[in-house]
Amino acid sequence: MRPTPRIAVLGSTNMDLVAYVAKAPDRGETVTGREFRTIPGGKGANQAIAAARAGGDVTMIGAVGADDFGVRLRGALGESGVDTGRLRTVEGASGTAHIVVDDEGGNAIVVVPGANATVTGLAPGDAEAIEAARTLLLQLEIPLEGVLVGARTARERGVRTVLTPAPAQPLPPELLAAVDLLVPNEHEAAALTGRTDPHEAAEALLEQVPELIITLGSAGSLYADRSGTRLTVPAPQVKAVDTTAAGDTFVGALAVALGEGRAVPEALAWASAAAALSVGRPGASASMPARAEIDAFVRP
């Protein structure tokens, strides 16, 4: 029996306000949508829920607002098995993400940080929660200073740090120096390096981090490390309904698979299966598969 990985997530919680349309509007254009949903999301919360559903013991560190969205966000995390004891409530509004999803499964997103903007550091007890975990998951929807404090704390306490550099932005060298595994998509990798070829981007990024995975959408994922390992794992071919949380699903499931001690090729294939299942369903956290679904998909 595999061990249950302990995972801490320091990141954002947002309420996703999702409009479904045949075609996303161009600038200055108004279109009629066919459906609207409010769905708990945020890259931090998404990764936490994905990891918990995949079988991890997950703690969420972050902030929600003192509003109805905050209550719903906390409840959604708890219902998925995420420990919300380190999720603080602050005055003001919770974070929101305004998302347009078209019939091809593509999306465009505007994030309003709200309470997430207050996560500029760790609250009392957060460092201990990170230390108790085996892996810390980080993203960039909270202030960069908060991400840096979390990464440094993990490094000091011997906890593996996994950073998803999204939304893409320039990263200070001191943050990358505290990252063990970087997981950008191909667009983020290009933004960080100025190189559009994922293989060239990977070589450039290995000068800054020891290990990385570049997700390539329907083409799968590329793994590289400083020991010389280079590995491409294809993604299952499925019809995409909504790609909103595919990357977060991948990272959450990956953290569980690696935490269980699986070899990198198996971990990548398992995480890719989780992401493939998620894109076949609408919504962010609502689309994330349970562990049994991932196992059945991998071994039908």
PDB file of C-alpha atoms in Angstrom:
ATOM      1  CA  MET A   1       0.000   0.000   0.000  1.00  0.00           C
ATOM      2  CA  ARG A   2       1.346   3.417  -0.986  1.00  0.00           C
ATOM      3  CA  PRO A   3       1.929   6.038   1.745  1.00  0.00           C
ATOM      4  CA  THR A   4      -0.467   9.003   1.904  1.00  0.00           C
ATOM      5  CA  PRO A   5       1.510  12.101   0.840  1.00  0.00           C
ATOM      6  CA  ARG A   6       1.252  15.161   3.075  1.00  0.00           C
ATOM      7  CA  ILE A   7       0.962  18.291   0.940  1.00  0.00           C
ATOM      8  CA  ALA A   8       0.684  21.972   1.874  1.00  0.00           C
ATOM      9  CA  VAL A   9      -0.607  24.538  -0.619  1.00  0.00           C
ATOM     10  CA  LEU A  10       0.178  28.233  -0.216  1.00  0.00           C
ATOM     11  CA  GLY A  11      -1.875  30.150  -2.732  1.00  0.00           C
ATOM     12  CA  SER A  12      -5.067  31.727  -3.961  1.00  0.00           C
ATOM     13  CA  THR A  13      -8.733  30.991  -3.483  1.00  0.00           C
ATOM     14  CA  ASN A  14     -11.136  32.577  -5.971  1.00  0.00           C
ATOM     15  CA  MET A  15     -14.766  32.263  -6.858  1.00  0.00           C
ATOM     16  CA  ASP A  16     -14.855  31.566 -10.589  1.00  0.00           C
ATOM     17  CA  LEU A  17     -17.615  33.465 -12.405  1.00  0.00           C
ATOM     18  CA  VAL A  18     -17.888  31.466 -15.614  1.00  0.00           C
ATOM     19  CA  ALA A  19     -19.784  32.409 -18.780  1.00  0.00           C
ATOM     20  CA  TYR A  20     -20.118  29.785 -21.539  1.00  0.00           C
ATOM     21  CA  VAL A  21     -20.333  31.122 -25.097  1.00  0.00           C
ATOM     22  CA  ALA A  22     -20.085  29.805 -28.646  1.00  0.00           C
ATOM     23  CA  LYS A  23     -17.290  32.268 -29.410  1.00  0.00           C
ATOM     24  CA  ALA A  24     -15.504  34.642 -27.037  1.00  0.00           C
ATOM     25  CA  PRO A  25     -16.187  38.314 -27.796  1.00  0.00           C
ATOM     26  CA  ASP A  26     -13.622  40.470 -29.531  1.00  0.00           C
ATOM     27  CA  ARG A  27     -12.763  43.868 -28.088  1.00  0.00           C
ATOM     28  CA  GLY A  28     -15.848  46.086 -28.092  1.00  0.00           C
ATOM     29  CA  GLU A  29     -18.131  43.175 -29.017  1.00  0.00           C
ATOM     30  CA  THR A  30     -21.097  41.869 -27.036  1.00  0.00           C
ATOM     31  CA  VAL A  31     -22.146  38.229 -27.370  1.00  0.00           C
ATOM     32  CA  THR A  32     -24.925  36.178 -25.788  1.00  0.00           C
ATOM     33  CA  GLY A  33     -23.874  33.346 -23.535  1.00  0.00           C
ATOM     34  CA  ARG A  34     -25.787  30.122 -23.037  1.00  0.00           C
ATOM     35  CA  GLU A  35     -24.944  29.492 -19.361  1.00  0.00           C
ATOM     36  CA  PHE A  36     -23.421  31.102 -16.265  1.00  0.00           C
ATOM     37  CA  ARG A  37     -21.977  29.377 -13.188  1.00  0.00           C
ATOM     38  CA  THR A  38     -20.215  30.330  -9.972  1.00  0.00           C
ATOM     39  CA  ILE A  39     -17.620  27.669  -9.197  1.00  0.00           C
ATOM     40  CA  PRO A  40     -15.012  27.635  -6.399  1.00  0.00           C
ATOM     41  CA  GLY A  41     -11.530  28.017  -7.887  1.00  0.00           C
ATOM     42  CA  GLY A  42      -8.234  29.883  -7.683  1.00  0.00           C
ATOM     43  CA  LYS A  43      -4.973  28.203  -8.604  1.00  0.00           C
ATOM     44  CA  GLY A  44      -4.081  27.435  -5.002  1.00  0.00           C
ATOM     45  CA  ALA A  45      -7.470  26.029  -4.087  1.00  0.00           C
ATOM     46  CA  ASN A  46      -7.634  24.127  -7.386  1.00  0.00           C
ATOM     47  CA  GLN A  47      -4.329  22.401  -6.721  1.00  0.00           C
ATOM     48  CA  ALA A  48      -5.366  21.647  -3.146  1.00  0.00           C
ATOM     49  CA  ILE A  49      -8.658  20.078  -4.236  1.00  0.00           C
ATOM     50  CA  ALA A  50      -6.988  18.145  -7.059  1.00  0.00           C
ATOM     51  CA  ALA A  51      -4.393  16.725  -4.667  1.00  0.00           C
ATOM     52  CA  ALA A  52      -6.983  15.836  -2.019  1.00  0.00           C
ATOM     53  CA  ARG A  53      -9.237  14.076  -4.523  1.00  0.00           C
ATOM     54  CA  ALA A  54      -6.217  12.214  -5.856  1.00  0.00           C
ATOM     55  CA  GLY A  55      -5.495  10.840  -2.388  1.00  0.00           C
ATOM     56  CA  GLY A  56      -3.272  13.400  -0.653  1.00  0.00           C
ATOM     57  CA  ASP A  57      -3.465  14.703   2.910  1.00  0.00           C
ATOM     58  CA  VAL A  58      -3.713  18.398   2.036  1.00  0.00           C
ATOM     59  CA  THR A  59      -3.570  21.653   4.026  1.00  0.00           C
ATOM     60  CA  MET A  60      -4.577  24.959   2.399  1.00  0.00           C
ATOM     61  CA  ILE A  61      -2.768  28.156   3.458  1.00  0.00           C
ATOM     62  CA  GLY A  62      -4.191  31.470   2.232  1.00  0.00           C
ATOM     63  CA  ALA A  63      -7.067  33.902   2.749  1.00  0.00           C
ATOM     64  CA  VAL A  64     -10.713  34.401   1.855  1.00  0.00           C
ATOM     65  CA  GLY A  65     -12.867  37.473   2.345  1.00  0.00           C
ATOM     66  CA  ALA A  66     -15.582  38.057   4.928  1.00  0.00           C
ATOM     67  CA  ASP A  67     -18.310  37.543   2.338  1.00  0.00           C
ATOM     68  CA  ASP A  68     -20.579  34.809   1.020  1.00  0.00           C
ATOM     69  CA  PHE A  69     -17.966  33.737  -1.515  1.00  0.00           C
ATOM     70  CA  GLY A  70     -15.515  33.206   1.345  1.00  0.00           C
ATOM     71  CA  VAL A  71     -17.949  30.903   3.125  1.00  0.00           C
ATOM     72  CA  ARG A  72     -18.553  28.932  -0.064  1.00  0.00           C
ATOM     73  CA  LEU A  73     -14.846  28.686  -0.880  1.00  0.00           C
ATOM     74  CA  ARG A  74     -14.000  27.355   2.563  1.00  0.00           C
ATOM     75  CA  GLY A  75     -16.875  24.889   2.337  1.00  0.00           C
ATOM     76  CA  ALA A  76     -15.834  23.601  -1.084  1.00  0.00           C
ATOM     77  CA  LEU A  77     -12.296  22.929   0.119  1.00  0.00           C
ATOM     78  CA  GLY A  78     -13.562  21.136   3.196  1.00  0.00           C
ATOM     79  CA  GLU A  79     -16.005  19.016   1.212  1.00  0.00           C
ATOM     80  CA  SER A  80     -13.107  17.821  -0.953  1.00  0.00           C
ATOM     81  CA  GLY A  81     -11.132  16.762   2.114  1.00  0.00           C
ATOM     82  CA  VAL A  82      -8.775  19.758   2.335  1.00  0.00           C
ATOM     83  CA  ASP A  83      -7.789  20.966   5.823  1.00  0.00           C
ATOM     84  CA  THR A  84      -8.806  24.662   5.990  1.00  0.00           C
ATOM     85  CA  GLY A  85      -7.474  25.380   9.481  1.00  0.00           C
ATOM     86  CA  ARG A  86      -4.730  27.595   7.996  1.00  0.00           C
ATOM     87  CA  LEU A  87      -7.127  29.442   5.625  1.00  0.00           C
ATOM     88  CA  ARG A  88      -7.702  32.808   7.266  1.00  0.00           C
ATOM     89  CA  THR A  89     -10.680  35.140   6.819  1.00  0.00           C
ATOM     90  CA  VAL A  90      -9.921  38.837   6.245  1.00  0.00           C
ATOM     91  CA  GLU A  91     -12.096  41.926   5.872  1.00  0.00           C
ATOM     92  CA  GLY A  92     -13.317  42.712   2.380  1.00  0.00           C
ATOM     93  CA  ALA A  93     -14.068  40.646  -0.690  1.00  0.00           C
ATOM     94  CA  SER A  94     -12.807  37.216  -1.637  1.00  0.00           C
ATOM     95  CA  GLY A  95     -10.839  36.805  -4.837  1.00  0.00           C
ATOM     96  CA  THR A  96     -12.767  36.333  -8.067  1.00  0.00           C
ATOM     97  CA  ALA A  97     -11.915  35.060 -11.537  1.00  0.00           C
ATOM     98  CA  HIS A  98     -14.080  36.165 -14.454  1.00  0.00           C
ATOM     99  CA  ILE A  99     -13.889  33.439 -17.099  1.00  0.00           C
ATOM    100  CA  VAL A 100     -15.253  33.107 -20.619  1.00  0.00           C
ATOM    101  CA  VAL A 101     -15.273  29.549 -22.005  1.00  0.00           C
ATOM    102  CA  ASP A 102     -15.935  28.971 -25.709  1.00  0.00           C
ATOM    103  CA  ASP A 103     -17.227  25.920 -27.573  1.00  0.00           C
ATOM    104  CA  GLU A 104     -13.681  24.792 -28.376  1.00  0.00           C
ATOM    105  CA  GLY A 105     -12.917  24.484 -24.669  1.00  0.00           C
ATOM    106  CA  GLY A 106     -10.629  27.524 -24.686  1.00  0.00           C
ATOM    107  CA  ASN A 107     -10.856  30.225 -22.045  1.00  0.00           C
ATOM    108  CA  ALA A 108      -9.975  33.814 -21.226  1.00  0.00           C
ATOM    109  CA  ILE A 109      -9.660  34.876 -17.578  1.00  0.00           C
ATOM    110  CA  VAL A 110      -9.538  38.118 -15.572  1.00  0.00           C
ATOM    111  CA  VAL A 111      -8.510  37.630 -11.920  1.00  0.00           C
ATOM    112  CA  VAL A 112      -9.390  40.164  -9.202  1.00  0.00           C
ATOM    113  CA  PRO A 113      -7.218  39.203  -6.192  1.00  0.00           C
ATOM    114  CA  GLY A 114      -9.409  40.432  -3.316  1.00  0.00           C
ATOM    115  CA  ALA A 115      -8.362  38.692  -0.078  1.00  0.00           C
ATOM    116  CA  ASN A 116      -5.484  36.952  -1.858  1.00  0.00           C
ATOM    117  CA  ALA A 117      -3.636  40.291  -1.979  1.00  0.00           C
ATOM    118  CA  THR A 118      -3.247  40.143   1.807  1.00  0.00           C
ATOM    119  CA  VAL A 119      -1.124  36.973   1.712  1.00  0.00           C
ATOM    120  CA  THR A 120       2.224  38.762   1.786  1.00  0.00           C
ATOM    121  CA  GLY A 121       3.747  36.421   4.358  1.00  0.00           C
ATOM    122  CA  LEU A 122       3.005  33.571   6.729  1.00  0.00           C
ATOM    123  CA  ALA A 123       0.651  33.754   9.701  1.00  0.00           C
ATOM    124  CA  PRO A 124       1.516  32.094  13.026  1.00  0.00           C
ATOM    125  CA  GLY A 125       1.327  28.337  12.560  1.00  0.00           C
ATOM    126  CA  ASP A 126       1.784  28.406   8.764  1.00  0.00           C
ATOM    127  CA  ALA A 127       5.486  27.536   8.912  1.00  0.00           C
ATOM    128  CA  GLU A 128       4.710  24.533  11.091  1.00  0.00           C
ATOM    129  CA  ALA A 129       2.041  23.394   8.616  1.00  0.00           C
ATOM    130  CA  ILE A 130       4.593  23.616   5.805  1.00  0.00           C
ATOM    131  CA  GLU A 131       7.167  21.708   7.850  1.00  0.00           C
ATOM    132  CA  ALA A 132       4.645  18.939   8.535  1.00  0.00           C
ATOM    133  CA  ALA A 133       4.161  18.420   4.797  1.00  0.00           C
ATOM    134  CA  ARG A 134       6.364  16.545   2.373  1.00  0.00           C
ATOM    135  CA  THR A 135       5.620  18.936  -0.496  1.00  0.00           C
ATOM    136  CA  LEU A 136       4.685  22.627  -0.746  1.00  0.00           C
ATOM    137  CA  LEU A 137       2.748  23.743  -3.832  1.00  0.00           C
ATOM    138  CA  LEU A 138       3.073  27.395  -4.872  1.00  0.00           C
ATOM    139  CA  GLN A 139       1.617  29.559  -7.670  1.00  0.00           C
ATOM    140  CA  LEU A 140       1.650  33.288  -8.452  1.00  0.00           C
ATOM    141  CA  GLU A 141      -1.891  34.479  -7.676  1.00  0.00           C
ATOM    142  CA  ILE A 142      -0.813  35.794  -4.267  1.00  0.00           C
ATOM    143  CA  PRO A 143       1.806  38.543  -3.836  1.00  0.00           C
ATOM    144  CA  LEU A 144       5.303  37.519  -4.849  1.00  0.00           C
ATOM    145  CA  GLU A 145       6.677  38.316  -1.398  1.00  0.00           C
ATOM    146  CA  GLY A 146       4.318  35.754   0.102  1.00  0.00           C
ATOM    147  CA  VAL A 147       5.419  33.129  -2.416  1.00  0.00           C
ATOM    148  CA  LEU A 148       9.067  33.848  -1.630  1.00  0.00           C
ATOM    149  CA  VAL A 149       8.568  33.535   2.125  1.00  0.00           C
ATOM    150  CA  GLY A 150       6.793  30.224   1.627  1.00  0.00           C
ATOM    151  CA  ALA A 151       9.510  28.849  -0.656  1.00  0.00           C
ATOM    152  CA  ARG A 152      12.299  29.892   1.698  1.00  0.00           C
ATOM    153  CA  THR A 153      10.475  28.363   4.669  1.00  0.00           C
ATOM    154  CA  ALA A 154      10.089  25.079   2.822  1.00  0.00           C
ATOM    155  CA  ARG A 155      13.753  25.059   1.816  1.00  0.00           C
ATOM    156  CA  GLU A 156      14.880  25.775   5.394  1.00  0.00           C
ATOM    157  CA  ARG A 157      12.731  22.948   6.734  1.00  0.00           C
ATOM    158  CA  GLY A 158      13.583  20.313   4.148  1.00  0.00           C
ATOM    159  CA  VAL A 159      10.223  20.368   2.327  1.00  0.00           C
ATOM    160  CA  ARG A 160      10.119  19.926  -1.450  1.00  0.00           C
ATOM    161  CA  THR A 161       8.872  23.059  -3.225  1.00  0.00           C
ATOM    162  CA  VAL A 162       6.874  22.865  -6.467  1.00  0.00           C
ATOM    163  CA  LEU A 163       6.163  26.174  -8.208  1.00  0.00           C
ATOM    164  CA  THR A 164       3.634  26.767 -10.979  1.00  0.00           C
ATOM    165  CA  PRO A 165       4.773  30.133 -12.443  1.00  0.00           C
ATOM    166  CA  ALA A 166       1.291  31.356 -13.349  1.00  0.00           C
ATOM    167  CA  PRO A 167       0.178  33.968 -14.124  1.00  0.00           C
ATOM    168  CA  ALA A 168       3.496  34.369 -15.944  1.00  0.00           C
ATOM    169  CA  GLN A 169       5.731  37.168 -14.670  1.00  0.00           C
ATOM    170  CA  PRO A 170       9.456  37.785 -14.171  1.00  0.00           C
ATOM    171  CA  LEU A 171      10.732  35.768 -11.214  1.00  0.00           C
ATOM    172  CA  PRO A 172      13.486  36.959  -8.861  1.00  0.00           C
ATOM    173  CA  PRO A 173      16.562  34.701  -8.720  1.00  0.00           C
ATOM    174  CA  GLU A 174      16.113  34.249  -4.969  1.00  0.00           C
ATOM    175  CA  LEU A 175      12.719  32.604  -5.556  1.00  0.00           C
ATOM    176  CA  LEU A 176      13.993  30.242  -8.240  1.00  0.00           C
ATOM    177  CA  ALA A 177      16.910  29.358  -5.945  1.00  0.00           C
ATOM    178  CA  ALA A 178      14.381  28.026  -3.412  1.00  0.00           C
ATOM    179  CA  VAL A 179      12.389  25.969  -5.970  1.00  0.00           C
ATOM    180  CA  ASP A 180      12.961  22.227  -6.342  1.00  0.00           C
ATOM    181  CA  LEU A 181      10.543  21.549  -9.205  1.00  0.00           C
ATOM    182  CA  LEU A 182       9.218  24.168 -11.650  1.00  0.00           C
ATOM    183  CA  VAL A 183       6.036  23.313 -13.601  1.00  0.00           C
ATOM    184  CA  PRO A 184       5.258  25.947 -16.275  1.00  0.00           C
ATOM    185  CA  ASN A 185       3.137  25.391 -19.344  1.00  0.00           C
ATOM    186  CA  GLU A 186       4.780  26.011 -22.703  1.00  0.00           C
ATOM    187  CA  HIS A 187       3.623  29.649 -22.824  1.00  0.00           C
ATOM    188  CA  GLU A 188       4.921  30.385 -19.328  1.00  0.00           C
ATOM    189  CA  ALA A 189       8.220  28.682 -20.141  1.00  0.00           C
ATOM    190  CA  ALA A 190       8.537  30.892 -23.218  1.00  0.00           C
ATOM    191  CA  ALA A 191       7.727  34.011 -21.177  1.00  0.00           C
ATOM    192  CA  LEU A 192      10.395  33.111 -18.608  1.00  0.00           C
ATOM    193  CA  THR A 193      13.125  32.354 -21.142  1.00  0.00           C
ATOM    194  CA  GLY A 194      12.240  34.130 -24.395  1.00  0.00           C
ATOM    195  CA  ARG A 195      12.459  30.762 -26.188  1.00  0.00           C
ATOM    196  CA  THR A 196       9.373  29.368 -27.873  1.00  0.00           C
ATOM    197  CA  ASP A 197      10.739  25.852 -28.360  1.00  0.00           C
ATOM    198  CA  PRO A 198       9.956  23.924 -25.137  1.00  0.00           C
ATOM    199  CA  HIS A 199      13.178  21.900 -25.332  1.00  0.00           C
ATOM    200  CA  GLU A 200      15.285  25.060 -25.618  1.00  0.00           C
ATOM    201  CA  ALA A 201      13.266  26.685 -22.822  1.00  0.00           C
ATOM    202  CA  ALA A 202      13.873  23.641 -20.632  1.00  0.00           C
ATOM    203  CA  GLU A 203      17.640  23.871 -21.083  1.00  0.00           C
ATOM    204  CA  ALA A 204      17.575  27.550 -20.177  1.00  0.00           C
ATOM    205  CA  LEU A 205      15.428  26.975 -17.087  1.00  0.00           C
ATOM    206  CA  LEU A 206      17.723  24.222 -15.821  1.00  0.00           C
ATOM    207  CA  GLU A 207      20.314  26.916 -15.248  1.00  0.00           C
ATOM    208  CA  GLN A 208      17.984  28.255 -12.534  1.00  0.00           C
ATOM    209  CA  VAL A 209      16.139  25.226 -11.117  1.00  0.00           C
ATOM    210  CA  PRO A 210      17.284  21.598 -10.697  1.00  0.00           C
ATOM    211  CA  GLU A 211      14.179  19.929 -12.129  1.00  0.00           C
ATOM    212  CA  LEU A 212      11.239  20.962 -14.288  1.00  0.00           C
ATOM    213  CA  ILE A 213       8.182  19.787 -16.144  1.00  0.00           C
ATOM    214  CA  ILE A 214       6.779  21.795 -19.053  1.00  0.00           C
ATOM    215  CA  THR A 215       3.157  20.936 -19.769  1.00  0.00           C
ATOM    216  CA  LEU A 216       2.322  20.933 -23.469  1.00  0.00           C
ATOM    217  CA  GLY A 217      -1.479  20.692 -23.500  1.00  0.00           C
ATOM    218  CA  SER A 218      -2.731  17.916 -25.741  1.00  0.00           C
ATOM    219  CA  ALA A 219       0.890  17.077 -26.657  1.00  0.00           C
ATOM    220  CA  GLY A 220       1.652  15.879 -23.111  1.00  0.00           C
ATOM    221  CA  SER A 221       4.522  16.980 -20.895  1.00  0.00           C
ATOM    222  CA  LEU A 222       8.309  17.358 -21.028  1.00  0.00           C
ATOM    223  CA  TYR A 223      10.456  16.433 -18.022  1.00  0.00           C
ATOM    224  CA  ALA A 224      14.078  17.505 -17.610  1.00  0.00           C
ATOM    225  CA  ASP A 225      16.595  17.616 -14.778  1.00  0.00           C
ATOM    226  CA  ARG A 226      20.238  18.517 -14.253  1.00  0.00           C
ATOM    227  CA  SER A 227      21.349  14.895 -14.243  1.00  0.00           C
ATOM    228  CA  GLY A 228      20.616  14.770 -17.977  1.00  0.00           C
ATOM    229  CA  THR A 229      17.236  13.050 -17.916  1.00  0.00           C
ATOM    230  CA  ARG A 230      14.939  14.164 -20.724  1.00  0.00           C
ATOM    231  CA  LEU A 231      11.509  12.573 -21.034  1.00  0.00           C
ATOM    232  CA  THR A 232       8.350  13.350 -23.009  1.00  0.00           C
ATOM    233  CA  VAL A 233       5.103  11.696 -21.933  1.00  0.00           C
ATOM    234  CA  PRO A 234       2.092  11.953 -24.290  1.00  0.00           C
ATOM    235  CA  ALA A 235      -1.300  13.050 -23.030  1.00  0.00           C
ATOM    236  CA  PRO A 236      -4.447  10.953 -23.465  1.00  0.00           C
ATOM    237  CA  GLN A 237      -6.488  12.197 -26.406  1.00  0.00           C
ATOM    238  CA  VAL A 238      -9.906  13.415 -25.268  1.00  0.00           C
ATOM    239  CA  LYS A 239     -12.432  16.012 -26.420  1.00  0.00           C
ATOM    240  CA  ALA A 240     -11.951  19.188 -24.384  1.00  0.00           C
ATOM    241  CA  VAL A 241     -15.063  20.796 -22.922  1.00  0.00           C
ATOM    242  CA  ASP A 242     -13.347  23.238 -20.550  1.00  0.00           C
ATOM    243  CA  THR A 243      -9.567  23.499 -20.042  1.00  0.00           C
ATOM    244  CA  THR A 244      -9.778  25.984 -17.154  1.00  0.00           C
ATOM    245  CA  ALA A 245      -8.185  23.860 -14.415  1.00  0.00           C
ATOM    246  CA  ALA A 246      -6.254  21.284 -16.420  1.00  0.00           C
ATOM    247  CA  GLY A 247      -2.830  22.535 -15.312  1.00  0.00           C
ATOM    248  CA  ASP A 248      -3.834  22.711 -11.662  1.00  0.00           C
ATOM    249  CA  THR A 249      -5.314  19.217 -11.820  1.00  0.00           C
ATOM    250  CA  PHE A 250      -2.058  17.972 -13.324  1.00  0.00           C
ATOM    251  CA  VAL A 251       0.063  19.552 -10.579  1.00  0.00           C
ATOM    252  CA  GLY A 252      -2.165  18.355  -7.734  1.00  0.00           C
ATOM    253  CA  ALA A 253      -2.201  14.782  -9.006  1.00  0.00           C
ATOM    254  CA  LEU A 254       1.532  14.940  -9.763  1.00  0.00           C
ATOM    255  CA  ALA A 255       2.309  15.978  -6.176  1.00  0.00           C
ATOM    256  CA  VAL A 256       0.398  12.953  -4.923  1.00  0.00           C
ATOM    257  CA  ALA A 257       2.057  10.555  -7.359  1.00  0.00           C
ATOM    258  CA  LEU A 258       5.579  11.794  -6.593  1.00  0.00           C
ATOM    259  CA  GLY A 259       4.801  11.860  -2.875  1.00  0.00           C
ATOM    260  CA  GLU A 260       3.846   8.200  -3.095  1.00  0.00           C
ATOM    261  CA  GLY A 261       7.288   7.472  -4.492  1.00  0.00           C
ATOM    262  CA  ARG A 262       6.237   6.687  -8.050  1.00  0.00           C
ATOM    263  CA  ALA A 263       8.870   6.892 -10.772  1.00  0.00           C
ATOM    264  CA  VAL A 264       8.722  10.041 -12.885  1.00  0.00           C
ATOM    265  CA  PRO A 265       7.296   8.395 -16.052  1.00  0.00           C
ATOM    266  CA  GLU A 266       4.471   6.763 -14.074  1.00  0.00           C
ATOM    267  CA  ALA A 267       3.800   9.957 -12.112  1.00  0.00           C
ATOM    268  CA  LEU A 268       3.585  12.011 -15.310  1.00  0.00           C
ATOM    269  CA  ALA A 269       1.243   9.514 -16.982  1.00  0.00           C
ATOM    270  CA  TRP A 270      -1.022   9.423 -13.911  1.00  0.00           C
ATOM    271  CA  ALA A 271      -1.121  13.219 -13.631  1.00  0.00           C
ATOM    272  CA  SER A 272      -1.834  13.505 -17.370  1.00  0.00           C
ATOM    273  CA  ALA A 273      -4.761  11.114 -16.959  1.00  0.00           C
ATOM    274  CA  ALA A 274      -6.180  13.298 -14.183  1.00  0.00           C
ATOM    275  CA  ALA A 275      -5.852  16.403 -16.381  1.00  0.00           C
ATOM    276  CA  ALA A 276      -7.477  14.621 -19.331  1.00  0.00           C
ATOM    277  CA  LEU A 277     -10.463  13.706 -17.186  1.00  0.00           C
ATOM    278  CA  SER A 278     -10.796  17.300 -15.979  1.00  0.00           C
ATOM    279  CA  VAL A 279     -10.950  18.875 -19.450  1.00  0.00           C
ATOM    280  CA  GLY A 280     -13.862  16.638 -20.387  1.00  0.00           C
ATOM    281  CA  ARG A 281     -16.061  18.364 -17.800  1.00  0.00           C
ATOM    282  CA  PRO A 282     -17.101  21.995 -17.218  1.00  0.00           C
ATOM    283  CA  GLY A 283     -15.724  24.063 -14.351  1.00  0.00           C
ATOM    284  CA  ALA A 284     -12.481  24.272 -12.418  1.00  0.00           C
ATOM    285  CA  SER A 285     -12.604  22.429  -9.097  1.00  0.00           C
ATOM    286  CA  ALA A 286     -15.902  20.844 -10.135  1.00  0.00           C
ATOM    287  CA  SER A 287     -14.144  18.997 -12.963  1.00  0.00           C
ATOM    288  CA  MET A 288     -11.385  17.363 -10.925  1.00  0.00           C
ATOM    289  CA  PRO A 289     -11.444  13.559 -10.753  1.00  0.00           C
ATOM    290  CA  ALA A 290     -11.331  11.308  -7.705  1.00  0.00           C
ATOM    291  CA  ARG A 291      -8.465   8.864  -7.272  1.00  0.00           C
ATOM    292  CA  ALA A 292     -10.568   5.865  -8.327  1.00  0.00           C
ATOM    293  CA  GLU A 293     -11.483   7.623 -11.588  1.00  0.00           C
ATOM    294  CA  ILE A 294      -7.836   8.307 -12.391  1.00  0.00           C
ATOM    295  CA  ASP A 295      -6.853   4.718 -11.670  1.00  0.00           C
ATOM    296  CA  ALA A 296      -9.706   3.394 -13.821  1.00  0.00           C
ATOM    297  CA  PHE A 297      -8.735   5.734 -16.670  1.00  0.00           C
ATOM    298  CA  VAL A 298      -5.107   4.599 -16.569  1.00  0.00           C
ATOM    299  CA  ARG A 299      -6.017   0.908 -16.237  1.00  0.00           C
ATOM    300  CA  PRO A 300      -9.437   0.486 -17.908  1.00  0.00           C
TER     301      PRO A 300
END
